[in-house]
Amino acid sequence: SVARLLGRAVRRGAWHAALTLHDSRLANAIGNVTIATNVRERRNLSAIRSHGVELETGGAAGTFSWWLAASHQDACVAGSDLRPAQVPRWSASGGVDWQMRPDHRLSISARHTGAQWEDDANQDRLPAATTIDAGWRTASPMAFAPDG
């Protein structure tokens, strides 16, 4: 396996950003391989070749912090033009945190994964998907009592 990486990170106060370019060849990668109609199993592939770019940024201001990340991967199984199964070309995520009080934090984040192939023959396409998460964290003890 061989990987070439080129990256740069910058920090200015509470803001930061990073950019990474990569060109990789992964020997004996494991992937889903079709062995019969609608039957797949995990097997070693000769190699996967991938190149892409990743970008991440984030910062903070007062009681708020945020982050964003995006990735583009151009991957193929060595010796073919087929993409490896379950490897999206694009993905992105981001989120915001609000530290309401020292022991209370509200968070929201979103993640997007581009369309990808479920199979090694690039016939069974999985659509793009986006998820949104929200949460509230507290360090304070909480008690709930039924009403009535």
PDB file of C-alpha atoms in Angstrom:
ATOM      1  CA  SER A   1       0.000   0.000   0.000  1.00  0.00           C
ATOM      2  CA  VAL A   2       1.202   3.489  -0.907  1.00  0.00           C
ATOM      3  CA  ALA A   3      -0.212   6.846   0.136  1.00  0.00           C
ATOM      4  CA  ARG A   4       0.878  10.342  -0.802  1.00  0.00           C
ATOM      5  CA  LEU A   5      -0.577  13.161   1.264  1.00  0.00           C
ATOM      6  CA  LEU A   6      -0.266  16.914   0.975  1.00  0.00           C
ATOM      7  CA  GLY A   7      -1.909  19.038   3.617  1.00  0.00           C
ATOM      8  CA  ARG A   8      -2.055  22.491   5.097  1.00  0.00           C
ATOM      9  CA  ALA A   9      -3.636  23.655   8.337  1.00  0.00           C
ATOM     10  CA  VAL A  10      -4.246  27.233   9.459  1.00  0.00           C
ATOM     11  CA  ARG A  11      -5.340  28.593  12.826  1.00  0.00           C
ATOM     12  CA  ARG A  12      -6.303  32.205  13.492  1.00  0.00           C
ATOM     13  CA  GLY A  13      -7.565  32.691  17.022  1.00  0.00           C
ATOM     14  CA  ALA A  14     -10.716  30.615  17.468  1.00  0.00           C
ATOM     15  CA  TRP A  15     -10.962  29.767  13.740  1.00  0.00           C
ATOM     16  CA  HIS A  16      -9.167  26.882  12.047  1.00  0.00           C
ATOM     17  CA  ALA A  17      -9.109  25.262   8.618  1.00  0.00           C
ATOM     18  CA  ALA A  18      -7.341  22.280   7.077  1.00  0.00           C
ATOM     19  CA  LEU A  19      -7.008  21.048   3.518  1.00  0.00           C
ATOM     20  CA  THR A  20      -5.653  17.603   2.593  1.00  0.00           C
ATOM     21  CA  LEU A  21      -5.019  16.162  -0.871  1.00  0.00           C
ATOM     22  CA  HIS A  22      -4.350  12.449  -1.184  1.00  0.00           C
ATOM     23  CA  ASP A  23      -3.380   9.867  -3.768  1.00  0.00           C
ATOM     24  CA  SER A  24      -3.468   6.298  -2.470  1.00  0.00           C
ATOM     25  CA  ARG A  25      -3.179   2.719  -3.619  1.00  0.00           C
ATOM     26  CA  LEU A  26      -4.445   0.184  -1.098  1.00  0.00           C
ATOM     27  CA  ALA A  27      -3.358  -3.397  -1.820  1.00  0.00           C
ATOM     28  CA  ASN A  28      -5.516  -6.349  -0.698  1.00  0.00           C
ATOM     29  CA  ALA A  29      -8.461  -4.103   0.130  1.00  0.00           C
ATOM     30  CA  ILE A  30     -11.623  -5.819   1.335  1.00  0.00           C
ATOM     31  CA  GLY A  31     -14.828  -5.242  -0.623  1.00  0.00           C
ATOM     32  CA  ASN A  32     -18.235  -6.687  -1.408  1.00  0.00           C
ATOM     33  CA  VAL A  33     -17.926  -9.101  -4.344  1.00  0.00           C
ATOM     34  CA  THR A  34     -20.903 -10.528  -6.252  1.00  0.00           C
ATOM     35  CA  ILE A  35     -20.646 -14.328  -6.383  1.00  0.00           C
ATOM     36  CA  ALA A  36     -24.185 -15.117  -7.611  1.00  0.00           C
ATOM     37  CA  THR A  37     -27.407 -13.297  -8.368  1.00  0.00           C
ATOM     38  CA  ASN A  38     -28.192 -11.219  -5.297  1.00  0.00           C
ATOM     39  CA  VAL A  39     -25.431 -12.931  -3.269  1.00  0.00           C
ATOM     40  CA  ARG A  40     -22.375 -10.981  -2.145  1.00  0.00           C
ATOM     41  CA  GLU A  41     -19.541 -11.697   0.225  1.00  0.00           C
ATOM     42  CA  ARG A  42     -16.544  -9.813   1.593  1.00  0.00           C
ATOM     43  CA  ARG A  43     -13.365 -10.681  -0.311  1.00  0.00           C
ATOM     44  CA  ASN A  44      -9.927  -9.260  -0.900  1.00  0.00           C
ATOM     45  CA  LEU A  45      -9.616  -7.116  -4.010  1.00  0.00           C
ATOM     46  CA  SER A  46      -6.314  -6.779  -5.849  1.00  0.00           C
ATOM     47  CA  ALA A  47      -6.111  -3.072  -4.995  1.00  0.00           C
ATOM     48  CA  ILE A  48      -8.089   0.157  -4.769  1.00  0.00           C
ATOM     49  CA  ARG A  49      -6.756   3.378  -6.226  1.00  0.00           C
ATOM     50  CA  SER A  50      -8.108   6.587  -4.695  1.00  0.00           C
ATOM     51  CA  HIS A  51      -7.371  10.266  -4.921  1.00  0.00           C
ATOM     52  CA  GLY A  52      -9.294  13.125  -3.443  1.00  0.00           C
ATOM     53  CA  VAL A  53      -9.512  16.187  -1.305  1.00  0.00           C
ATOM     54  CA  GLU A  54     -10.737  16.814   2.224  1.00  0.00           C
ATOM     55  CA  LEU A  55     -11.558  20.207   3.732  1.00  0.00           C
ATOM     56  CA  GLU A  56     -12.361  20.965   7.351  1.00  0.00           C
ATOM     57  CA  THR A  57     -13.048  24.266   9.082  1.00  0.00           C
ATOM     58  CA  GLY A  58     -14.511  25.418  12.350  1.00  0.00           C
ATOM     59  CA  GLY A  59     -14.490  28.100  14.936  1.00  0.00           C
ATOM     60  CA  ALA A  60     -15.969  29.566  18.059  1.00  0.00           C
ATOM     61  CA  ALA A  61     -17.472  32.880  19.088  1.00  0.00           C
ATOM     62  CA  GLY A  62     -18.753  33.473  22.586  1.00  0.00           C
ATOM     63  CA  THR A  63     -20.931  30.536  23.613  1.00  0.00           C
ATOM     64  CA  PHE A  64     -21.220  29.151  20.054  1.00  0.00           C
ATOM     65  CA  SER A  65     -18.895  26.819  18.161  1.00  0.00           C
ATOM     66  CA  TRP A  66     -19.283  25.388  14.655  1.00  0.00           C
ATOM     67  CA  TRP A  67     -17.590  23.002  12.241  1.00  0.00           C
ATOM     68  CA  LEU A  68     -17.882  22.002   8.584  1.00  0.00           C
ATOM     69  CA  ALA A  69     -16.174  19.193   6.682  1.00  0.00           C
ATOM     70  CA  ALA A  70     -16.347  17.995   3.085  1.00  0.00           C
ATOM     71  CA  SER A  71     -14.683  15.198   1.171  1.00  0.00           C
ATOM     72  CA  HIS A  72     -14.434  14.208  -2.483  1.00  0.00           C
ATOM     73  CA  GLN A  73     -13.042  10.726  -3.264  1.00  0.00           C
ATOM     74  CA  ASP A  74     -12.393   9.427  -6.757  1.00  0.00           C
ATOM     75  CA  ALA A  75     -11.789   5.712  -6.208  1.00  0.00           C
ATOM     76  CA  CYS A  76     -11.675   2.693  -8.499  1.00  0.00           C
ATOM     77  CA  VAL A  77     -10.821  -0.964  -8.234  1.00  0.00           C
ATOM     78  CA  ALA A  78      -7.396  -1.490  -9.826  1.00  0.00           C
ATOM     79  CA  GLY A  79      -7.594  -2.710 -13.407  1.00  0.00           C
ATOM     80  CA  SER A  80     -11.145  -1.419 -13.962  1.00  0.00           C
ATOM     81  CA  ASP A  81     -13.222   1.752 -14.092  1.00  0.00           C
ATOM     82  CA  LEU A  82     -15.564   0.435 -11.385  1.00  0.00           C
ATOM     83  CA  ARG A  83     -15.943   2.228  -8.077  1.00  0.00           C
ATOM     84  CA  PRO A  84     -15.556   0.155  -4.919  1.00  0.00           C
ATOM     85  CA  ALA A  85     -18.855  -0.762  -3.279  1.00  0.00           C
ATOM     86  CA  GLN A  86     -20.117   1.629  -0.592  1.00  0.00           C
ATOM     87  CA  VAL A  87     -17.622   4.411  -1.327  1.00  0.00           C
ATOM     88  CA  PRO A  88     -19.442   7.685  -2.047  1.00  0.00           C
ATOM     89  CA  ARG A  89     -17.821  10.298  -4.259  1.00  0.00           C
ATOM     90  CA  TRP A  90     -18.991  13.162  -2.004  1.00  0.00           C
ATOM     91  CA  SER A  91     -19.668  13.503   1.701  1.00  0.00           C
ATOM     92  CA  ALA A  92     -20.107  16.523   3.949  1.00  0.00           C
ATOM     93  CA  SER A  93     -21.020  17.301   7.523  1.00  0.00           C
ATOM     94  CA  GLY A  94     -21.398  20.261   9.800  1.00  0.00           C
ATOM     95  CA  GLY A  95     -22.684  21.281  13.159  1.00  0.00           C
ATOM     96  CA  VAL A  96     -23.244  23.994  15.725  1.00  0.00           C
ATOM     97  CA  ASP A  97     -22.937  23.804  19.527  1.00  0.00           C
ATOM     98  CA  TRP A  98     -24.366  26.316  21.962  1.00  0.00           C
ATOM     99  CA  GLN A  99     -22.976  26.239  25.494  1.00  0.00           C
ATOM    100  CA  MET A 100     -26.078  27.708  27.180  1.00  0.00           C
ATOM    101  CA  ARG A 101     -24.604  27.435  30.690  1.00  0.00           C
ATOM    102  CA  PRO A 102     -21.472  25.740  32.022  1.00  0.00           C
ATOM    103  CA  ASP A 103     -23.405  22.475  32.493  1.00  0.00           C
ATOM    104  CA  HIS A 104     -25.828  22.666  29.517  1.00  0.00           C
ATOM    105  CA  ARG A 105     -25.003  22.313  25.828  1.00  0.00           C
ATOM    106  CA  LEU A 106     -27.338  22.207  22.824  1.00  0.00           C
ATOM    107  CA  SER A 107     -25.979  20.648  19.605  1.00  0.00           C
ATOM    108  CA  ILE A 108     -27.250  20.190  16.072  1.00  0.00           C
ATOM    109  CA  SER A 109     -25.412  18.507  13.218  1.00  0.00           C
ATOM    110  CA  ALA A 110     -26.099  17.336   9.681  1.00  0.00           C
ATOM    111  CA  ARG A 111     -24.355  14.712   7.558  1.00  0.00           C
ATOM    112  CA  HIS A 112     -24.717  14.089   3.844  1.00  0.00           C
ATOM    113  CA  THR A 113     -23.386  11.098   1.936  1.00  0.00           C
ATOM    114  CA  GLY A 114     -23.553  11.093  -1.835  1.00  0.00           C
ATOM    115  CA  ALA A 115     -24.906   8.239  -3.932  1.00  0.00           C
ATOM    116  CA  GLN A 116     -22.802   5.084  -3.950  1.00  0.00           C
ATOM    117  CA  TRP A 117     -22.832   1.552  -5.307  1.00  0.00           C
ATOM    118  CA  GLU A 118     -23.931  -1.371  -3.153  1.00  0.00           C
ATOM    119  CA  ASP A 119     -22.245  -3.891  -5.443  1.00  0.00           C
ATOM    120  CA  ASP A 120     -18.895  -4.382  -7.151  1.00  0.00           C
ATOM    121  CA  ALA A 121     -20.469  -4.357 -10.642  1.00  0.00           C
ATOM    122  CA  ASN A 122     -21.806  -0.802 -10.072  1.00  0.00           C
ATOM    123  CA  GLN A 123     -25.375  -1.940 -10.858  1.00  0.00           C
ATOM    124  CA  ASP A 124     -27.162  -1.537  -7.491  1.00  0.00           C
ATOM    125  CA  ARG A 125     -27.139   2.197  -6.726  1.00  0.00           C
ATOM    126  CA  LEU A 126     -27.730   3.455  -3.178  1.00  0.00           C
ATOM    127  CA  PRO A 127     -29.228   6.962  -3.195  1.00  0.00           C
ATOM    128  CA  ALA A 128     -27.655   9.905  -1.404  1.00  0.00           C
ATOM    129  CA  ALA A 129     -28.691  10.299   2.227  1.00  0.00           C
ATOM    130  CA  THR A 130     -28.796  13.170   4.710  1.00  0.00           C
ATOM    131  CA  THR A 131     -29.230  12.867   8.462  1.00  0.00           C
ATOM    132  CA  ILE A 132     -29.828  15.558  11.046  1.00  0.00           C
ATOM    133  CA  ASP A 133     -29.064  15.061  14.730  1.00  0.00           C
ATOM    134  CA  ALA A 134     -29.866  17.252  17.694  1.00  0.00           C
ATOM    135  CA  GLY A 135     -28.924  16.774  21.293  1.00  0.00           C
ATOM    136  CA  TRP A 136     -28.855  18.367  24.684  1.00  0.00           C
ATOM    137  CA  ARG A 137     -26.113  17.510  27.140  1.00  0.00           C
ATOM    138  CA  THR A 138     -26.227  18.297  30.802  1.00  0.00           C
ATOM    139  CA  ALA A 139     -23.955  17.549  33.712  1.00  0.00           C
ATOM    140  CA  SER A 140     -26.711  18.410  36.202  1.00  0.00           C
ATOM    141  CA  PRO A 141     -28.570  15.618  37.961  1.00  0.00           C
ATOM    142  CA  MET A 142     -32.072  15.347  36.585  1.00  0.00           C
ATOM    143  CA  ALA A 143     -35.139  13.787  38.126  1.00  0.00           C
ATOM    144  CA  PHE A 144     -38.414  13.024  36.416  1.00  0.00           C
ATOM    145  CA  ALA A 145     -41.598  12.251  38.299  1.00  0.00           C
ATOM    146  CA  PRO A 146     -44.824  10.997  36.761  1.00  0.00           C
ATOM    147  CA  ASP A 147     -47.672  13.483  36.885  1.00  0.00           C
ATOM    148  CA  GLY A 148     -50.521  12.381  39.079  1.00  0.00           C
TER     149      GLY A 148
END
